[in-house]
Amino acid sequence: MAPVLQVEHLKKIFFSDAGEELTAVNDVSFAVHAGEKVAIIGESGSGKTTVARLVTRLSDVTEGRIVLMGKDITRASGRKLRGAYANMQMVFQSPAESFDPRCTLGDGIAECLRNFGRSRKEAEQETLRLLRVCGLAADFAGRYPHEASGGQCQRAAIARAIALKPKLLILDEATSALDVTVQAEILALLTQLQREFSLAYLFICHDIALVQDFCDRVLVMHEGRVVEEGASEEVIRRPKQAYTKRLIDSVL
Amino acid sequence: MGEILRYDHVDVSYNGLCMVHDVSFAVQAGEILGIAGESGSGKSTLLRAAMGLLGRDGMVTRGDIWYGGRSLPDLSSGEMRRISGSEIGMIFQLAGSSFCAIRTVGVQLFEMMQAHGMEDRKLFEEQARELFARFGFPDPQRILDSYPFQLSGGMQQRVGVAAAMLLRPKILLADEPTSALDVTVQKQVIEEMLLVREMFGTAILLVTHNMGVIRAMADKLLVMRDGRMVEYGEAGEVLEHPQAPYTKQLLAAVPRLRR
Ligand SMILES: Nc1ncnc2c1ncn2[C@@H]1O[C@H](COP(=O)(O)OP(=O)(O)OP(=O)(O)O)[C@@H](O)[C@H]1O
Ligand SMILES: Nc1ncnc2c1ncn2[C@@H]1O[C@H](COP(=O)(O)OP(=O)(O)OP(=O)(O)O)[C@@H](O)[C@H]1O
Ligand SMILES: [Mg+2]
Ligand SMILES: [Mg+2]
């Protein structure tokens, strides 16, 4: 079966005001299959978020190709991009980025549902259900982002991302503000969605023990490149590259 | 040495709803108090209450927070401005939001230093570069010349920690200071924070979900749930022999690396 996501030779160069080049992502290729949970781990600043922003078309690639569900979306915009977002959703590293500060969390989620054809009433009911499965009481629908804690905002962002039952969910440090018991509940929810709908995950995470528990496969990034890749157990227990070894030795 | 900060039966409310109930503890100079617990239990609120940063809707509705004989919730905004940063430093949970988006990191940090009496731009840049290098930045000058959006999440977080340290405060209120860092960089940042405590006797209130970080840094540990303290004691003791059912549940849920 064709993969849900295939990226080939992705490259992203940023230019500073002074015109200096910074290659944030360099020749990155990988695929994510239906129902698969793939982690990206690696050094802070190594290009993980940039890969996620390229795949979700929030940032233009310098080089390379992105294929989602068999469609080339490398340059997609407008209607085609909207179609892609029905299949692919992302939870950002900073919860603040996920929600408009002027709208309530509930409006943020309901709007997303209404954009894809639900009636106002359906959207409202579904919003409450989604908040509940993410461990948030109904009154959070009426709260503004600044009225929720860091972890509550993160859970609301996850609720919105799963609202459209996408085929691919990109989670950028999406559980880093959760205590471990709430985190375990969210991961159980994600695993259930994976089983029911073959949802695939691209899971960017610094917590290597969590990656070992949750993910099937790992990509290790360092200075813009994927330096090691393989089954989670294999990479974590028997790292081959010096950088991966150093990383795993630093786990507290 | 001696006691530097005391929370005395503190309640905090937002819009008249009490979210933090009856929290009491004291921190000694040079002591690191870890604060862990449920998401939404009031950890960030406790730190913000000390800095008068609860926003329009929030206030300390009972009890007091004492700093050197002064009640922090009663300080005028002018008095608070004078001590914030230089005496009590804050590292925010959302590192990105503590910076202005349209000016470079170097410009913003120098302004902060100027507000607390530093005039020499060159000296400042030297100090900042030296500190950044110890935070795992291979090219510190690039960080000074960058706008916040040009930095990754973990880079912004490190700049936030470094900024708070530049002023050498007596107390550091650190809200999830390493949550966006990979484990090798996390180790470097922990070492720097421990060094600051060692050299300047800085007391640290450290909010984190990461029990490994608590183990590596904290002398005492406070566990919060639902706006209340459920456990408070020597960190090693609480980690080895948790008493409260919630603490036991929390520690049991920590994912452990199988090597
Ligand atoms: N908009 C931008 N303009 C210029 N440089 C950028 C921009 N966004 C990211 N960078 C740079 O690209 C590199 C990769 O950043 P990225 O955010 O992808 O890292 P990351 O792996 O997600 O790190 P972290 O774990 O700290 O979040 C960094 O050096 C960063 O400074
Ligand atoms: N401005 C506000 N208005 C109303 N309620 C608020 C406001 N700010 C915070 N709260 C509520 O107060 C409680 C405590 O929030 P706080 O941010 O202190 O939690 P936290 O322990 O830091 O959680 P996390 O680990 O998720 O960051 C939460 O239930 C939150 O929803
Ligand atoms: Mg990132
Ligand atoms: Mg918080």
Coordinates of C-alpha atoms and ligand atoms in Angstrom, one line a residue:
Chain A
M1 CA 0.0 0.0 0.0
A2 CA 1.2 3.5 -0.8
P3 CA 2.4 5.5 2.3
V4 CA 0.2 8.2 3.8
L5 CA 3.2 10.6 3.6
Q6 CA 6.3 10.4 1.5
V7 CA 8.9 13.1 1.6
E8 CA 11.9 13.1 -0.7
H9 CA 15.1 15.1 -0.4
L10 CA 13.6 17.9 1.6
K11 CA 15.8 20.9 1.9
K12 CA 15.1 24.3 3.6
I13 CA 17.5 27.2 3.5
F14 CA 16.7 30.4 5.6
F15 CA 18.3 33.7 4.9
S16 CA 19.2 36.2 7.7
D17 CA 18.9 40.0 7.3
A18 CA 22.5 40.1 6.6
G19 CA 22.0 37.6 3.7
E20 CA 23.7 34.7 5.4
E21 CA 22.4 31.2 4.6
L22 CA 21.3 28.7 7.2
T23 CA 20.4 25.2 6.0
A24 CA 17.8 24.1 8.6
V25 CA 16.8 20.9 6.8
N26 CA 19.2 19.1 4.5
D27 CA 18.3 16.1 2.2
V28 CA 15.6 14.6 4.5
S29 CA 13.6 11.6 3.1
F30 CA 11.2 9.3 4.8
A31 CA 7.8 7.7 4.6
V32 CA 4.9 7.2 7.1
H33 CA 2.5 4.4 6.4
A34 CA -1.2 4.1 7.5
G35 CA -1.4 3.3 11.2
E36 CA 2.3 3.8 11.8
K37 CA 3.7 5.9 14.6
V38 CA 7.0 7.5 13.6
A39 CA 9.1 9.7 15.9
I40 CA 11.6 12.4 15.2
I41 CA 14.0 12.9 18.0
G42 CA 17.2 15.0 18.0
E43 CA 19.1 18.0 19.0
S44 CA 17.3 21.3 19.8
G45 CA 17.7 23.3 16.6
S46 CA 18.3 20.3 14.3
G47 CA 15.3 21.0 12.1
K48 CA 12.4 18.9 13.5
T49 CA 9.8 21.7 13.6
T50 CA 11.0 22.9 10.2
V51 CA 10.3 19.5 8.7
A52 CA 6.8 19.6 10.2
R53 CA 6.2 23.1 8.9
L54 CA 7.3 22.1 5.4
V55 CA 5.1 19.0 5.4
T56 CA 2.1 21.0 6.5
R57 CA 3.0 23.7 3.9
L58 CA 3.3 26.4 6.5
S59 CA 6.7 27.1 5.0
D60 CA 7.9 26.6 1.4
V61 CA 10.5 24.0 0.6
T62 CA 13.7 25.1 -1.0
E63 CA 14.1 21.7 -2.6
G64 CA 12.4 18.3 -2.5
R65 CA 9.0 16.7 -2.8
I66 CA 6.1 16.1 -0.5
V67 CA 3.4 13.5 -1.4
L68 CA 0.4 13.1 0.9
M69 CA -2.0 10.2 0.1
G70 CA -0.6 9.8 -3.3
K71 CA -1.0 13.5 -4.2
D72 CA 2.0 15.8 -4.7
I73 CA 1.4 18.8 -2.4
T74 CA 4.9 20.3 -2.6
R75 CA 3.5 23.6 -4.0
A76 CA -0.2 23.1 -3.0
S77 CA -2.2 26.2 -2.1
G78 CA -5.8 27.3 -1.9
R79 CA -8.4 24.6 -2.5
K80 CA -5.9 21.8 -2.9
L81 CA -4.2 22.7 0.3
R82 CA -7.6 22.8 2.1
G83 CA -8.2 19.3 0.9
A84 CA -4.8 18.2 2.2
Y85 CA -5.7 19.6 5.7
A86 CA -8.7 17.2 5.8
N87 CA -6.2 14.4 5.8
M88 CA -3.4 16.0 7.8
Q89 CA -3.5 18.0 11.0
M90 CA -0.8 19.4 13.2
V91 CA -0.4 20.3 16.9
F92 CA 2.2 23.0 17.3
Q93 CA 5.1 23.1 19.8
S94 CA 3.8 26.3 21.4
P95 CA 0.1 25.9 22.4
A96 CA -0.3 29.7 22.0
E97 CA 0.4 29.3 18.2
S98 CA -2.5 26.8 17.9
F99 CA -5.3 29.2 19.0
D100 CA -6.3 32.7 18.1
P101 CA -6.1 34.6 21.4
R102 CA -9.4 36.5 20.6
C103 CA -11.5 33.3 20.2
T104 CA -12.5 30.8 22.9
L105 CA -11.1 27.3 22.7
G106 CA -14.5 26.0 21.8
D107 CA -15.0 28.4 18.9
G108 CA -11.5 27.4 17.6
I109 CA -12.5 23.7 17.5
A110 CA -16.1 24.3 16.2
E111 CA -14.9 26.6 13.4
C112 CA -12.7 23.8 12.2
L113 CA -15.6 21.4 12.1
R114 CA -17.9 23.9 10.4
N115 CA -15.3 24.7 7.7
F116 CA -15.6 21.0 6.7
G117 CA -19.4 21.0 6.5
R118 CA -20.9 20.3 10.0
S119 CA -23.9 22.3 11.1
R120 CA -23.5 24.7 14.0
K121 CA -25.4 22.4 16.4
E122 CA -23.4 19.3 15.4
A123 CA -20.2 21.2 15.6
E124 CA -21.0 22.4 19.2
Q125 CA -21.9 18.9 20.4
E126 CA -18.9 17.4 18.8
T127 CA -16.6 20.1 20.3
L128 CA -17.8 19.2 23.8
R129 CA -17.3 15.5 23.1
L130 CA -13.7 16.1 21.8
L131 CA -12.8 18.2 24.9
R132 CA -14.2 15.5 27.1
V133 CA -12.1 12.7 25.6
C134 CA -9.1 14.9 26.0
G135 CA -9.8 15.3 29.7
L136 CA -11.3 18.8 29.7
A137 CA -14.6 19.7 31.3
A138 CA -17.3 21.4 29.1
D139 CA -16.6 24.9 30.6
F140 CA -13.3 25.0 28.7
A141 CA -15.3 25.5 25.5
G142 CA -16.0 29.0 26.7
R143 CA -12.5 29.9 27.9
Y144 CA -9.9 31.9 26.1
P145 CA -6.4 30.5 25.6
H146 CA -4.9 32.7 28.3
E147 CA -7.5 31.3 30.8
A148 CA -6.2 27.8 30.5
S149 CA -3.0 26.3 31.8
G150 CA -0.2 25.3 29.4
G151 CA -1.3 21.6 29.5
Q152 CA -5.0 22.4 29.2
C153 CA -4.2 24.5 26.0
Q154 CA -2.2 21.6 24.6
R155 CA -5.1 19.2 25.2
A156 CA -7.5 21.6 23.5
A157 CA -5.1 21.7 20.5
I158 CA -5.1 17.9 20.3
A159 CA -8.9 17.9 20.5
R160 CA -9.0 20.2 17.5
A161 CA -6.5 18.2 15.6
I162 CA -8.4 15.0 15.9
A163 CA -11.7 16.6 15.1
L164 CA -11.6 16.0 11.4
K165 CA -10.4 12.4 11.8
P166 CA -7.3 13.0 9.7
K167 CA -5.1 10.2 8.2
L168 CA -1.9 11.8 9.5
L169 CA -1.4 13.7 12.7
I170 CA 1.8 15.7 13.3
L171 CA 2.5 16.3 16.9
D172 CA 5.3 18.7 17.7
E173 CA 6.2 18.3 21.4
A174 CA 2.5 18.1 21.9
T175 CA 2.6 16.4 25.3
S176 CA 5.5 18.2 26.8
A177 CA 3.3 20.4 29.0
L178 CA 1.3 17.4 30.4
D179 CA 2.0 15.6 33.7
V180 CA 2.7 12.0 33.2
T181 CA -0.7 10.7 34.2
V182 CA -2.6 13.0 31.8
Q183 CA 0.1 12.2 29.2
A184 CA -0.6 8.5 29.5
E185 CA -4.3 9.1 29.0
I186 CA -3.7 11.2 25.9
L187 CA -1.4 8.6 24.4
A188 CA -4.0 5.9 25.1
L189 CA -6.5 8.0 23.2
L190 CA -4.1 8.4 20.3
T191 CA -3.4 4.6 20.3
Q192 CA -7.2 4.0 20.2
L193 CA -7.6 6.3 17.2
Q194 CA -4.7 4.6 15.5
R195 CA -6.4 1.2 15.9
E196 CA -9.9 2.4 14.9
F197 CA -9.0 4.6 12.0
S198 CA -5.5 3.6 11.1
L199 CA -4.4 7.1 12.0
A200 CA -0.7 7.6 11.4
Y201 CA 1.5 9.8 13.6
L202 CA 4.6 11.9 13.1
F203 CA 5.6 12.4 16.7
I204 CA 8.3 15.0 17.5
C205 CA 9.4 14.5 21.0
H206 CA 12.4 14.9 23.4
D207 CA 11.2 12.2 25.8
I208 CA 13.0 9.2 24.5
A209 CA 11.4 6.8 27.0
L210 CA 8.0 8.0 25.8
V211 CA 9.1 7.4 22.2
Q212 CA 10.2 3.9 23.1
D213 CA 6.7 3.2 24.5
F214 CA 4.6 4.9 21.9
C215 CA 6.4 4.8 18.5
D216 CA 7.2 2.0 16.0
R217 CA 10.0 3.8 14.2
V218 CA 12.4 6.6 15.0
L219 CA 14.3 9.2 12.9
V220 CA 17.2 10.9 14.7
M221 CA 18.0 14.4 13.4
H222 CA 21.2 16.3 13.9
E223 CA 22.2 19.5 12.2
G224 CA 19.5 19.3 9.6
R225 CA 20.0 15.7 8.6
V226 CA 18.5 12.4 9.5
V227 CA 21.6 10.7 10.9
E228 CA 20.0 7.4 12.0
E229 CA 16.7 5.7 11.4
G230 CA 15.1 2.4 12.4
A231 CA 12.7 0.5 14.7
S232 CA 12.4 2.3 18.0
E233 CA 13.6 -0.6 20.1
E234 CA 16.6 -1.1 17.8
V235 CA 17.7 2.5 17.6
I236 CA 17.2 3.2 21.3
R237 CA 18.8 0.0 22.6
R238 CA 21.5 -0.3 20.0
P239 CA 22.3 3.1 18.7
K240 CA 24.9 3.1 15.9
Q241 CA 25.8 6.7 15.4
A242 CA 27.9 8.6 17.9
Y243 CA 25.3 11.4 18.2
T244 CA 22.5 8.9 18.9
K245 CA 24.6 7.2 21.6
R246 CA 25.4 10.6 23.2
L247 CA 21.7 11.4 23.2
I248 CA 20.6 8.2 24.8
D249 CA 23.4 8.3 27.4
S250 CA 22.1 11.8 28.5
V251 CA 18.6 10.5 29.5
L252 CA 18.2 11.2 33.2
Chain B
M1 CA 21.7 32.2 54.3
G2 CA 18.3 31.9 55.9
E3 CA 14.8 32.0 54.6
I4 CA 14.3 34.1 51.5
L5 CA 10.8 33.5 50.4
R6 CA 7.7 32.3 52.3
Y7 CA 4.2 31.4 51.0
D8 CA 1.8 31.7 53.9
H9 CA -1.6 30.1 53.5
V10 CA -1.9 31.4 50.0
D11 CA -5.2 31.3 48.0
V12 CA -5.4 32.5 44.4
S13 CA -8.7 33.2 42.5
Y14 CA -9.5 33.9 38.9
N15 CA -12.7 35.8 38.3
G16 CA -13.7 35.1 42.0
L17 CA -13.2 31.3 41.5
C18 CA -10.6 29.9 43.9
M19 CA -8.0 27.9 41.9
V20 CA -5.2 27.6 44.5
H21 CA -6.0 26.7 48.1
D22 CA -4.0 27.2 51.2
V23 CA -0.5 26.7 50.0
S24 CA 2.3 27.2 52.5
F25 CA 6.1 26.6 52.2
A26 CA 9.3 28.4 52.7
V27 CA 12.5 28.5 50.6
Q28 CA 16.0 29.1 52.0
A29 CA 18.7 31.0 50.1
G30 CA 20.4 28.6 47.8
E31 CA 17.6 26.0 48.0
I32 CA 15.9 24.4 45.0
L33 CA 12.3 23.6 45.5
G34 CA 10.8 21.4 42.8
I35 CA 7.1 21.8 42.1
A36 CA 5.4 19.0 40.2
G37 CA 1.8 17.8 39.8
E38 CA -1.3 17.7 37.7
S39 CA -1.7 19.8 34.6
G40 CA -3.9 22.7 35.7
S41 CA -3.2 22.3 39.4
G42 CA -1.9 25.8 39.9
K43 CA 1.9 25.5 39.5
S44 CA 2.3 28.4 37.1
T45 CA -0.3 30.4 39.1
L46 CA 1.9 30.0 42.2
L47 CA 4.9 31.5 40.4
R48 CA 2.9 34.3 38.7
A49 CA 1.4 35.2 42.1
A50 CA 4.8 36.1 43.5
M51 CA 5.6 38.4 40.5
G52 CA 2.2 40.1 40.5
L53 CA 1.5 38.6 37.0
L54 CA -1.9 37.0 37.6
G55 CA -3.5 39.3 35.0
R56 CA -6.7 41.3 35.3
D57 CA -8.8 38.3 36.4
G58 CA -6.5 36.8 39.0
M59 CA -5.5 37.8 42.5
V60 CA -4.2 36.5 45.8
T61 CA -7.3 36.4 47.9
R62 CA -6.0 35.0 51.1
G63 CA -2.6 34.6 52.8
D64 CA 0.6 36.3 51.9
I65 CA 3.9 35.8 50.0
W66 CA 6.8 37.2 52.0
Y67 CA 10.1 38.3 50.5
G68 CA 12.6 39.8 52.9
G69 CA 10.0 41.3 55.2
R70 CA 7.9 42.6 52.3
S71 CA 4.5 41.3 51.2
L72 CA 4.8 40.7 47.4
P73 CA 1.1 40.9 46.6
D74 CA 1.0 44.3 48.4
L75 CA 3.9 45.9 46.5
S76 CA 3.1 48.8 44.2
S77 CA 3.8 48.2 40.5
G78 CA 6.8 50.5 40.7
E79 CA 8.3 48.6 43.6
M80 CA 7.7 45.3 41.8
R81 CA 9.4 46.6 38.7
R82 CA 12.5 47.5 40.7
I83 CA 12.9 44.0 42.1
S84 CA 11.6 41.9 39.2
G85 CA 14.5 40.7 37.1
S86 CA 17.3 41.8 39.4
E87 CA 16.1 40.3 42.6
I88 CA 13.4 37.8 41.5
G89 CA 13.8 36.5 38.0
M90 CA 11.2 34.6 36.0
I91 CA 11.5 32.0 33.3
F92 CA 8.1 31.6 31.6
Q93 CA 6.5 28.4 30.5
L94 CA 6.0 29.8 27.0
A95 CA 9.5 31.1 26.4
G96 CA 8.5 32.6 23.1
S97 CA 5.9 34.8 24.6
S98 CA 8.4 36.5 26.9
F99 CA 10.1 38.2 23.9
C100 CA 9.0 41.0 21.6
A101 CA 8.6 39.6 18.1
I102 CA 10.0 42.6 16.1
R103 CA 13.4 43.3 17.8
T104 CA 16.4 41.1 18.0
V105 CA 17.4 39.0 21.0
G106 CA 20.5 41.1 21.5
V107 CA 18.6 44.4 21.5
Q108 CA 16.0 43.1 23.9
L109 CA 18.5 41.6 26.4
F110 CA 20.6 44.8 26.4
E111 CA 17.5 46.9 27.1
M112 CA 16.7 44.6 30.0
M113 CA 20.3 45.0 31.3
Q114 CA 20.2 48.8 30.8
A115 CA 17.0 49.0 32.9
H116 CA 19.0 47.5 35.7
G117 CA 22.0 49.8 35.4
M118 CA 24.3 48.2 32.8
E119 CA 25.6 50.8 30.3
D120 CA 28.4 49.0 28.5
R121 CA 27.1 47.3 25.3
K122 CA 30.3 45.5 24.5
L123 CA 30.7 44.1 28.0
F124 CA 27.1 43.0 27.8
E125 CA 27.6 41.2 24.5
E126 CA 30.7 39.5 25.8
Q127 CA 28.9 38.2 28.9
A128 CA 25.8 37.1 26.8
R129 CA 28.0 35.3 24.3
E130 CA 29.9 33.5 27.0
L131 CA 26.7 32.4 28.8
F132 CA 25.1 31.3 25.5
A133 CA 28.1 29.2 24.6
R134 CA 27.6 27.3 27.9
F135 CA 24.0 26.7 26.9
G136 CA 25.0 24.6 23.9
F137 CA 24.9 27.3 21.2
P138 CA 27.7 26.8 18.8
D139 CA 27.3 30.3 17.3
P140 CA 26.3 32.7 20.1
Q141 CA 26.5 35.8 17.9
R142 CA 23.9 34.4 15.6
I143 CA 21.5 34.1 18.6
L144 CA 22.1 37.8 19.6
D145 CA 21.4 38.9 16.0
S146 CA 18.3 36.8 15.6
Y147 CA 14.6 37.7 15.9
P148 CA 12.8 35.3 18.2
F149 CA 10.8 33.7 15.4
Q150 CA 14.1 32.7 13.7
L151 CA 15.0 30.4 16.7
S152 CA 13.6 27.0 17.4
G153 CA 11.4 26.3 20.4
G154 CA 14.3 24.9 22.5
M155 CA 16.6 27.8 21.4
Q156 CA 14.0 30.3 22.6
Q157 CA 13.7 28.5 25.9
R158 CA 17.4 28.6 26.4
V159 CA 17.5 32.3 25.7
G160 CA 14.7 32.7 28.3
V161 CA 16.8 30.9 30.9
A162 CA 20.0 32.8 30.0
A163 CA 18.1 36.1 30.2
A164 CA 16.9 35.4 33.7
M165 CA 20.4 34.4 34.8
L166 CA 22.2 37.4 33.3
L167 CA 20.8 39.6 36.1
R168 CA 21.9 37.1 38.8
P169 CA 18.6 37.3 40.8
K170 CA 18.4 36.1 44.4
I171 CA 15.4 34.0 43.4
L172 CA 14.7 32.3 40.1
L173 CA 11.1 31.3 39.4
A174 CA 11.5 28.7 36.6
D175 CA 8.4 27.4 34.9
E176 CA 9.2 24.3 32.9
P177 CA 12.7 25.7 31.9
T178 CA 13.8 22.6 30.1
S179 CA 10.6 21.2 28.6
A180 CA 11.6 22.0 25.0
L181 CA 15.2 20.7 25.2
D182 CA 16.7 17.5 24.0
V183 CA 18.3 15.5 26.8
T184 CA 21.9 16.5 26.0
V185 CA 21.2 20.2 26.0
Q186 CA 18.9 19.7 29.0
K187 CA 21.9 18.4 30.9
Q188 CA 23.9 21.5 30.1
V189 CA 21.1 23.8 31.2
I190 CA 20.7 21.9 34.5
E191 CA 24.4 22.2 35.1
E192 CA 24.3 25.9 34.5
M193 CA 21.4 26.4 36.9
L194 CA 23.2 24.4 39.6
L195 CA 26.3 26.4 39.0
V196 CA 24.4 29.7 39.5
R197 CA 23.0 28.4 42.8
E198 CA 26.5 27.3 43.8
M199 CA 28.2 30.6 42.9
F200 CA 25.5 33.2 43.9
G201 CA 23.3 31.3 46.4
T202 CA 20.3 31.7 44.1
A203 CA 17.2 30.0 45.3
I204 CA 15.1 28.3 42.6
L205 CA 11.5 27.4 42.4
L206 CA 11.4 24.8 39.6
V207 CA 8.1 23.8 38.1
T208 CA 8.5 20.7 35.9
H209 CA 6.7 17.6 34.8
N210 CA 10.0 15.9 34.4
M211 CA 10.8 13.7 37.5
G212 CA 14.4 13.2 36.2
V213 CA 15.0 16.9 36.3
I214 CA 13.5 17.0 39.9
R215 CA 15.8 14.2 40.9
A216 CA 18.8 16.0 39.4
M217 CA 18.1 19.4 40.9
A218 CA 15.6 19.7 43.7
D219 CA 16.3 19.7 47.4
K220 CA 12.7 19.8 48.4
L221 CA 9.6 18.7 46.4
L222 CA 6.1 20.0 46.5
V223 CA 3.4 18.0 44.7
M224 CA 0.2 19.8 43.6
R225 CA -3.2 18.5 42.6
D226 CA -6.4 20.3 42.0
G227 CA -5.1 23.6 43.5
R228 CA -3.9 22.0 46.7
M229 CA -0.6 20.7 48.1
V230 CA -0.8 17.0 48.4
E231 CA 2.8 16.4 49.5
Y232 CA 5.8 18.4 50.5
G233 CA 9.2 17.2 51.8
E234 CA 12.8 16.4 51.1
A235 CA 12.9 15.6 47.4
G236 CA 14.8 12.3 47.7
E237 CA 12.5 11.2 50.5
V238 CA 9.3 12.0 48.5
L239 CA 10.7 10.3 45.3
E240 CA 11.7 7.1 47.2
H241 CA 8.9 6.9 49.7
P242 CA 5.9 8.9 48.4
Q243 CA 3.1 9.1 51.0
A244 CA 0.1 10.6 49.1
P245 CA -1.8 8.3 46.8
Y246 CA -1.6 10.9 44.0
T247 CA 2.2 11.2 44.3
K248 CA 2.5 7.4 44.1
Q249 CA 0.3 7.4 41.0
L250 CA 2.3 10.1 39.4
L251 CA 5.7 8.4 40.0
A252 CA 4.3 5.1 38.8
A253 CA 3.3 6.7 35.5
V254 CA 6.7 8.1 34.6
P255 CA 7.9 6.4 31.4
R256 CA 11.2 4.7 31.9
L257 CA 13.8 4.0 29.3
R258 CA 14.5 0.3 28.7
R259 CA 18.2 0.3 27.7
Ligands
LIG1 N1 11.8 31.4 10.3 C1 13.1 31.1 10.4 N2 14.0 32.0 10.0 C2 15.3 31.7 10.1 N3 15.8 30.6 10.7 C3 15.0 29.7 11.2 C4 13.5 29.9 11.1 N4 12.9 28.9 11.7 C5 13.9 28.1 12.1 N5 15.1 28.6 11.9 C6 16.4 27.9 12.2 O1 16.4 26.6 11.7 C7 17.0 25.7 12.6 C8 16.1 24.6 12.9 O2 15.0 25.0 13.7 P1 13.8 24.1 14.1 O3 12.8 25.0 14.8 O4 13.3 23.3 13.0 O5 14.5 23.2 15.2 P2 13.9 22.0 16.1 O6 14.6 20.8 15.8 O7 12.4 22.0 16.0 O8 14.4 22.5 17.5 P3 13.7 22.4 19.0 O9 13.9 21.0 19.5 O10 14.5 23.4 19.8 O11 12.3 22.8 18.8 C9 17.4 26.5 13.8 O12 18.8 26.8 13.7 C10 16.6 27.8 13.7 O13 17.3 28.9 14.3
LIG2 N1 -6.8 33.8 33.5 C1 -7.4 32.7 34.0 N2 -8.8 32.7 34.1 C2 -9.4 31.7 34.6 N3 -8.8 30.5 34.9 C3 -7.5 30.4 34.9 C4 -6.7 31.5 34.4 N4 -5.4 31.2 34.4 C5 -5.4 29.9 34.8 N5 -6.6 29.5 35.1 C6 -7.0 28.1 35.7 O1 -6.3 28.0 36.9 C7 -5.9 26.6 37.1 C8 -4.4 26.6 37.4 O2 -3.7 27.0 36.2 P1 -2.1 27.0 36.1 O3 -1.7 27.6 34.8 O4 -1.5 27.6 37.3 O5 -1.9 25.4 36.1 P2 -0.5 24.6 36.0 O6 -0.4 23.8 37.2 O7 0.6 25.5 35.6 O8 -0.8 23.6 34.7 P3 0.1 23.1 33.5 O9 1.0 22.0 34.1 O10 -0.9 22.5 32.5 O11 0.9 24.3 33.0 C9 -6.2 25.9 35.8 O12 -7.3 25.1 36.0 C10 -6.6 27.0 34.8 O13 -7.6 26.6 33.9
MG3 MG 11.0 22.5 17.4
MG4 MG 1.8 25.8 33.9

